[in-house]
Amino acid sequence: MRARPVCAKEGPVSGKSQGERRTGLLNGFAAYGMWGLVPLFWPLLKPAGAVEILAHRMAWSLVFVGVALAFVRRWAWAGELIRQPRRLALVAVAAAVITVNWGVYIWSVNSGHVVEASLGYFINPLVTIAMGVLLLKERLRPVQWAAVGVGFAAVIVLTVGYGRPPWISLTLAFSFATYGLVKKKVNLGGVESLAAETAIQFLPAVGYLVWLTAQGESTFSAQGPGHAALLAATGVVTALPLVCFGAAAIRVPLSTLGLLQYLAPVFQFLLGVLYFHEAMPAERWAGFALVWLALTLLTADAWRSARRSRAAEFSVPRVEQPASAVVDARVP
């Protein structure tokens, strides 16, 4: 029989049919498209403030994913998570970090800072790489170092342009990079992870909404049923892109998802400039140009690395062995 080398073993994506990959690609476009167009949604929730919108988002997201999980009857993970205090603590950290990310993003959009918010998700890959070096002691290739350096220069240029550090962008980038790092260690599926995180967020969110109602400052019932429905829809707006992303992640290669991720900040940037008519003086264009240069370097390096890996995979010869031989999977 033929012993296949370990490095040539196919992942879960490689065996998918063309139809499956097309479905995955459509789901990827849908997920990142919805994330990219979400700045159009948050202004519809005014006169609710950012904190009230955030609280509704946390509460209704749990309702939505709870219904989804009840429909598919997938609850075994919850019992396992409760019996693992370390993972549960990491979920609590993820919930706290994503709360900051959501809150700053909602406030920035409704305060006229859509372009600066989009910058946060443009520089997020650079921040993720920097955290990998500082926290995980990862080693970078020369092109990756160059990309990080160009990204740092972009932040300096934008600081000069804004007259202050781009704190919205940096907060969004660092919070989301931290969130990704913690989620990697928790190792839960997308919907399950969102359910666990919003379960932790739920009681504080509902407590705040009850307090807001007692103060007579809640807009949920004061602005009519249409406004209440929009606030309840924050759960769908949060969870539906994640469901589409999960469907894409199991059907298309990670390299494709890596390219699709830039759709969201591109859409947000275009909305900020063309729809919300935010100012873009020359120094901001220069800063964004440097960021895009850094991302181009990263993408090209990742693409070249992936091609080399595939070439090495298919160049490994297969080894003929007699049928009675015992194959050791550790030996390529």
Short mmCIF file of C-alpha atoms in Angstrom, two decimals:
data_model
loop_
_atom_site.label_atom_id
_atom_site.label_comp_id
_atom_site.label_asym_id
_atom_site.label_seq_id
_atom_site.Cartn_x
_atom_site.Cartn_y
_atom_site.Cartn_z
CA MET A 1 0.00 0.00 0.00
CA ARG A 2 1.05 3.66 -0.29
CA ALA A 3 2.03 5.54 2.85
CA ARG A 4 0.96 9.17 2.60
CA PRO A 5 3.25 11.71 4.27
CA VAL A 6 1.88 13.59 7.22
CA CYS A 7 2.51 16.95 5.52
CA ALA A 8 0.29 15.94 2.62
CA LYS A 9 -2.69 15.09 4.79
CA GLU A 10 -5.74 16.99 3.62
CA GLY A 11 -7.52 19.37 5.91
CA PRO A 12 -11.30 19.58 6.28
CA VAL A 13 -11.53 22.23 3.54
CA SER A 14 -9.49 20.52 0.83
CA GLY A 15 -12.01 17.73 0.30
CA LYS A 16 -14.93 20.05 -0.36
CA SER A 17 -16.67 20.02 -3.73
CA GLN A 18 -16.81 23.04 -5.99
CA GLY A 19 -20.42 23.65 -4.96
CA GLU A 20 -19.47 23.57 -1.29
CA ARG A 21 -16.67 26.05 -1.86
CA ARG A 22 -18.99 28.34 -3.80
CA THR A 23 -21.43 28.23 -0.89
CA GLY A 24 -18.61 28.99 1.51
CA LEU A 25 -17.44 31.90 -0.60
CA LEU A 26 -20.95 33.37 -0.72
CA ASN A 27 -21.23 33.02 3.05
CA GLY A 28 -17.86 34.72 3.46
CA PHE A 29 -18.95 37.64 1.28
CA ALA A 30 -22.21 37.83 3.25
CA ALA A 31 -20.44 37.84 6.63
CA TYR A 32 -17.83 40.47 5.81
CA GLY A 33 -20.34 42.45 3.76
CA MET A 34 -22.70 42.68 6.73
CA TRP A 35 -19.83 43.66 9.03
CA GLY A 36 -18.79 46.27 6.50
CA LEU A 37 -22.26 47.78 6.13
CA VAL A 38 -23.17 47.76 9.83
CA PRO A 39 -22.32 51.50 10.21
CA LEU A 40 -25.58 52.14 8.37
CA PHE A 41 -27.51 50.38 11.15
CA TRP A 42 -26.32 52.02 14.36
CA PRO A 43 -27.54 55.57 13.51
CA LEU A 44 -31.05 54.13 13.05
CA LEU A 45 -31.13 53.44 16.79
CA LYS A 46 -30.92 57.10 17.82
CA PRO A 47 -31.97 58.72 20.12
CA ALA A 48 -30.70 55.74 22.13
CA GLY A 49 -27.19 56.37 23.43
CA ALA A 50 -24.21 54.12 22.77
CA VAL A 51 -24.37 52.42 26.18
CA GLU A 52 -28.08 51.66 25.86
CA ILE A 53 -27.52 50.24 22.36
CA LEU A 54 -24.61 48.17 23.69
CA ALA A 55 -26.75 46.76 26.51
CA HIS A 56 -29.51 45.79 24.10
CA ARG A 57 -26.94 44.21 21.79
CA MET A 58 -25.57 42.03 24.58
CA ALA A 59 -29.02 41.00 25.83
CA TRP A 60 -30.69 40.30 22.48
CA SER A 61 -27.62 38.48 21.13
CA LEU A 62 -28.01 35.87 23.86
CA VAL A 63 -31.69 35.48 22.99
CA PHE A 64 -30.89 34.99 19.30
CA VAL A 65 -28.05 32.47 19.75
CA GLY A 66 -30.05 30.69 22.47
CA VAL A 67 -32.89 30.11 20.01
CA ALA A 68 -30.39 28.98 17.34
CA LEU A 69 -28.72 26.49 19.69
CA ALA A 70 -32.09 25.19 20.91
CA PHE A 71 -33.11 24.62 17.28
CA VAL A 72 -30.02 22.51 16.52
CA ARG A 73 -29.98 20.98 20.04
CA ARG A 74 -26.30 21.67 20.61
CA TRP A 75 -25.75 22.11 24.34
CA ALA A 76 -23.10 19.53 25.30
CA TRP A 77 -20.34 22.17 25.12
CA ALA A 78 -21.99 24.22 27.90
CA GLY A 79 -21.65 21.47 30.50
CA GLU A 80 -18.04 20.87 29.56
CA LEU A 81 -17.25 24.59 29.77
CA ILE A 82 -18.80 24.97 33.24
CA ARG A 83 -16.60 22.13 34.51
CA GLN A 84 -13.44 23.89 33.30
CA PRO A 85 -12.86 27.03 35.41
CA ARG A 86 -9.80 28.14 33.42
CA ARG A 87 -11.68 28.15 30.11
CA LEU A 88 -14.62 29.83 31.80
CA ALA A 89 -12.32 32.57 33.07
CA LEU A 90 -10.96 33.05 29.54
CA VAL A 91 -14.53 33.37 28.24
CA ALA A 92 -15.12 36.07 30.86
CA VAL A 93 -12.02 37.92 29.62
CA ALA A 94 -13.23 37.59 26.03
CA ALA A 95 -16.64 38.94 27.05
CA ALA A 96 -15.05 41.95 28.77
CA VAL A 97 -12.78 42.73 25.82
CA ILE A 98 -15.51 42.42 23.18
CA THR A 99 -17.76 44.64 25.32
CA VAL A 100 -15.14 47.39 25.05
CA ASN A 101 -14.82 46.75 21.31
CA TRP A 102 -18.57 46.87 20.68
CA GLY A 103 -19.09 49.93 22.85
CA VAL A 104 -16.31 51.99 21.27
CA TYR A 105 -17.41 50.98 17.77
CA ILE A 106 -21.06 51.94 18.32
CA TRP A 107 -20.05 55.26 19.89
CA SER A 108 -17.56 56.05 17.12
CA VAL A 109 -20.07 55.41 14.33
CA ASN A 110 -22.84 57.45 15.97
CA SER A 111 -20.37 60.24 16.77
CA GLY A 112 -19.12 60.69 13.21
CA HIS A 113 -15.86 58.70 13.37
CA VAL A 114 -16.60 55.91 10.87
CA VAL A 115 -13.30 56.39 8.99
CA GLU A 116 -11.25 56.21 12.17
CA ALA A 117 -13.18 53.11 13.21
CA SER A 118 -12.43 51.46 9.85
CA LEU A 119 -8.74 52.18 10.42
CA GLY A 120 -8.90 50.04 13.57
CA TYR A 121 -9.82 46.98 11.53
CA PHE A 122 -7.26 47.79 8.85
CA ILE A 123 -4.43 47.79 11.40
CA ASN A 124 -5.82 44.84 13.37
CA PRO A 125 -3.66 42.27 11.46
CA LEU A 126 -0.56 44.33 12.25
CA VAL A 127 -1.49 44.50 15.93
CA THR A 128 -2.13 40.76 15.97
CA ILE A 129 1.35 40.12 14.55
CA ALA A 130 2.94 42.50 17.08
CA MET A 131 1.15 40.73 19.94
CA GLY A 132 2.36 37.38 18.61
CA VAL A 133 5.95 38.64 18.81
CA LEU A 134 5.61 40.25 22.24
CA LEU A 135 3.40 37.68 23.99
CA LEU A 136 3.94 34.41 22.15
CA LYS A 137 7.61 35.01 21.17
CA GLU A 138 6.83 34.31 17.52
CA ARG A 139 9.51 34.95 14.90
CA LEU A 140 8.69 37.12 11.91
CA ARG A 141 9.96 36.98 8.38
CA PRO A 142 11.69 40.13 7.06
CA VAL A 143 8.64 41.20 5.04
CA GLN A 144 6.45 40.92 8.14
CA TRP A 145 8.88 43.11 10.09
CA ALA A 146 8.75 45.64 7.26
CA ALA A 147 4.94 45.62 7.33
CA VAL A 148 4.87 46.22 11.10
CA GLY A 149 7.37 49.06 10.71
CA VAL A 150 5.29 50.69 7.96
CA GLY A 151 2.19 50.31 10.12
CA PHE A 152 3.93 52.02 13.04
CA ALA A 153 4.94 54.87 10.73
CA ALA A 154 1.30 55.15 9.63
CA VAL A 155 0.16 55.57 13.23
CA ILE A 156 2.71 58.37 13.71
CA VAL A 157 1.52 60.15 10.54
CA LEU A 158 -2.12 59.81 11.59
CA THR A 159 -1.30 61.07 15.10
CA VAL A 160 0.14 64.21 13.55
CA GLY A 161 -2.86 64.50 11.22
CA TYR A 162 -5.49 64.09 13.94
CA GLY A 163 -3.53 66.16 16.45
CA ARG A 164 -3.85 63.22 18.86
CA PRO A 165 -3.22 59.48 18.77
CA PRO A 166 -5.98 57.69 16.80
CA TRP A 167 -7.31 56.20 20.03
CA ILE A 168 -10.53 54.87 18.50
CA SER A 169 -8.56 52.87 15.93
CA LEU A 170 -6.01 51.65 18.46
CA THR A 171 -8.69 50.64 20.98
CA LEU A 172 -10.63 48.71 18.36
CA ALA A 173 -7.49 47.05 16.97
CA PHE A 174 -5.98 46.03 20.33
CA SER A 175 -9.31 44.91 21.83
CA PHE A 176 -10.16 42.78 18.80
CA ALA A 177 -6.64 41.32 18.60
CA THR A 178 -6.84 40.43 22.30
CA TYR A 179 -10.28 38.95 21.74
CA GLY A 180 -8.93 36.76 18.94
CA LEU A 181 -6.01 35.61 21.07
CA VAL A 182 -8.28 34.64 23.98
CA LYS A 183 -10.80 32.90 21.70
CA LYS A 184 -7.98 30.85 20.21
CA LYS A 185 -7.13 29.55 23.69
CA VAL A 186 -10.80 28.90 24.58
CA ASN A 187 -11.29 26.90 21.35
CA LEU A 188 -15.08 27.13 21.04
CA GLY A 189 -17.14 27.38 17.85
CA GLY A 190 -18.32 30.81 16.78
CA VAL A 191 -21.97 30.52 17.85
CA GLU A 192 -21.11 28.63 21.04
CA SER A 193 -18.48 31.22 21.93
CA LEU A 194 -20.92 34.08 21.36
CA ALA A 195 -23.50 32.30 23.51
CA ALA A 196 -21.02 31.86 26.37
CA GLU A 197 -19.81 35.46 26.17
CA THR A 198 -23.27 37.00 25.98
CA ALA A 199 -24.41 34.78 28.86
CA ILE A 200 -21.77 36.54 30.98
CA GLN A 201 -22.80 39.93 29.58
CA PHE A 202 -26.53 39.30 29.99
CA LEU A 203 -27.14 40.12 33.65
CA PRO A 204 -25.11 43.37 33.69
CA ALA A 205 -26.82 44.42 30.45
CA VAL A 206 -30.32 43.71 31.70
CA GLY A 207 -29.50 45.33 35.06
CA TYR A 208 -28.43 48.51 33.27
CA LEU A 209 -31.56 48.52 31.10
CA VAL A 210 -33.79 48.07 34.16
CA TRP A 211 -31.98 50.94 35.90
CA LEU A 212 -32.32 53.10 32.79
CA THR A 213 -36.05 52.40 32.68
CA ALA A 214 -36.42 53.27 36.36
CA GLN A 215 -34.70 56.58 35.67
CA GLY A 216 -37.16 57.29 32.87
CA GLU A 217 -34.33 57.50 30.32
CA SER A 218 -34.91 54.28 28.37
CA THR A 219 -35.90 54.72 24.73
CA PHE A 220 -37.05 51.11 24.26
CA SER A 221 -40.70 51.77 25.08
CA ALA A 222 -40.73 55.55 24.73
CA GLN A 223 -39.98 55.74 20.98
CA GLY A 224 -42.64 53.37 19.66
CA PRO A 225 -42.71 49.74 18.48
CA GLY A 226 -40.50 50.39 15.44
CA HIS A 227 -37.65 51.66 17.60
CA ALA A 228 -38.10 48.75 20.01
CA ALA A 229 -37.94 46.30 17.10
CA LEU A 230 -34.71 47.88 15.85
CA LEU A 231 -33.13 47.58 19.29
CA ALA A 232 -34.18 43.93 19.46
CA ALA A 233 -32.69 43.42 15.99
CA THR A 234 -29.22 44.15 17.40
CA GLY A 235 -29.11 40.47 18.34
CA VAL A 236 -29.66 39.43 14.73
CA VAL A 237 -27.17 42.02 13.46
CA THR A 238 -24.57 40.61 15.85
CA ALA A 239 -25.14 36.88 15.39
CA LEU A 240 -26.14 36.48 11.73
CA PRO A 241 -22.75 37.51 10.25
CA LEU A 242 -21.08 35.13 12.69
CA VAL A 243 -23.28 32.26 11.49
CA CYS A 244 -22.34 33.06 7.88
CA PHE A 245 -18.68 33.28 8.84
CA GLY A 246 -18.86 29.86 10.49
CA ALA A 247 -20.39 28.41 7.32
CA ALA A 248 -17.59 29.96 5.26
CA ALA A 249 -14.75 28.89 7.55
CA ILE A 250 -15.44 25.17 7.06
CA ARG A 251 -15.81 25.43 3.28
CA VAL A 252 -13.07 27.77 1.98
CA PRO A 253 -9.32 27.93 2.65
CA LEU A 254 -8.03 30.23 5.37
CA SER A 255 -6.02 32.12 2.75
CA THR A 256 -9.29 33.09 1.07
CA LEU A 257 -10.84 34.17 4.36
CA GLY A 258 -7.70 36.20 5.04
CA LEU A 259 -8.32 38.19 1.86
CA LEU A 260 -12.06 38.52 2.47
CA GLN A 261 -11.45 40.06 5.91
CA TYR A 262 -10.40 43.33 4.26
CA LEU A 263 -13.87 43.75 2.76
CA ALA A 264 -15.34 44.96 6.05
CA PRO A 265 -12.97 47.89 6.71
CA VAL A 266 -13.00 48.80 2.99
CA PHE A 267 -16.79 49.10 3.06
CA GLN A 268 -16.64 51.03 6.34
CA PHE A 269 -14.02 53.41 4.96
CA LEU A 270 -16.05 54.03 1.79
CA LEU A 271 -19.19 54.66 3.83
CA GLY A 272 -17.33 57.13 6.04
CA VAL A 273 -15.96 59.09 3.07
CA LEU A 274 -18.77 58.82 0.51
CA TYR A 275 -21.94 58.44 2.60
CA PHE A 276 -21.19 60.17 5.91
CA HIS A 277 -18.90 62.73 4.19
CA GLU A 278 -16.21 62.67 6.86
CA ALA A 279 -13.18 64.88 6.29
CA MET A 280 -10.08 63.29 4.75
CA PRO A 281 -7.24 65.84 4.65
CA ALA A 282 -3.96 64.98 2.95
CA GLU A 283 -2.20 63.71 6.09
CA ARG A 284 -4.98 61.18 6.71
CA TRP A 285 -4.75 59.94 3.13
CA ALA A 286 -1.00 59.57 3.69
CA GLY A 287 -1.55 57.59 6.89
CA PHE A 288 -4.10 55.30 5.28
CA ALA A 289 -1.81 54.83 2.26
CA LEU A 290 0.94 53.60 4.59
CA VAL A 291 -1.48 51.21 6.29
CA TRP A 292 -2.59 49.83 2.92
CA LEU A 293 1.06 49.42 1.91
CA ALA A 294 1.72 47.43 5.08
CA LEU A 295 -1.31 45.21 4.42
CA THR A 296 -0.19 44.68 0.82
CA LEU A 297 3.21 43.49 2.09
CA LEU A 298 1.54 41.14 4.59
CA THR A 299 -0.88 39.74 2.04
CA ALA A 300 1.81 39.18 -0.58
CA ASP A 301 4.07 37.47 1.97
CA ALA A 302 1.25 35.24 3.22
CA TRP A 303 0.28 34.34 -0.34
CA ARG A 304 3.86 33.46 -1.27
CA SER A 305 4.27 31.40 1.89
CA ALA A 306 1.04 29.50 1.20
CA ARG A 307 2.14 28.74 -2.37
CA ARG A 308 5.49 27.44 -1.14
CA SER A 309 3.75 25.24 1.43
CA ARG A 310 1.47 23.76 -1.23
CA ALA A 311 4.41 23.20 -3.60
CA ALA A 312 6.35 21.42 -0.84
CA GLU A 313 3.30 19.33 0.00
CA PHE A 314 2.85 18.01 -3.51
CA SER A 315 6.58 17.53 -4.14
CA VAL A 316 7.03 14.96 -1.34
CA PRO A 317 7.31 11.50 -2.99
CA ARG A 318 5.07 8.68 -1.95
CA VAL A 319 6.86 5.66 -0.44
CA GLU A 320 6.04 2.17 -1.64
CA GLN A 321 5.74 -0.35 1.19
CA PRO A 322 4.61 -3.97 1.29
CA ALA A 323 1.06 -4.57 2.40
CA SER A 324 2.26 -6.21 5.60
CA ALA A 325 4.31 -3.18 6.66
CA VAL A 326 3.27 -1.16 9.70
CA VAL A 327 3.13 2.51 8.79
CA ASP A 328 4.40 4.95 11.42
CA ALA A 329 2.51 8.22 10.87
CA ARG A 330 5.35 10.18 12.44
CA VAL A 331 7.71 9.27 9.59
CA PRO A 332 7.24 11.37 6.43
#
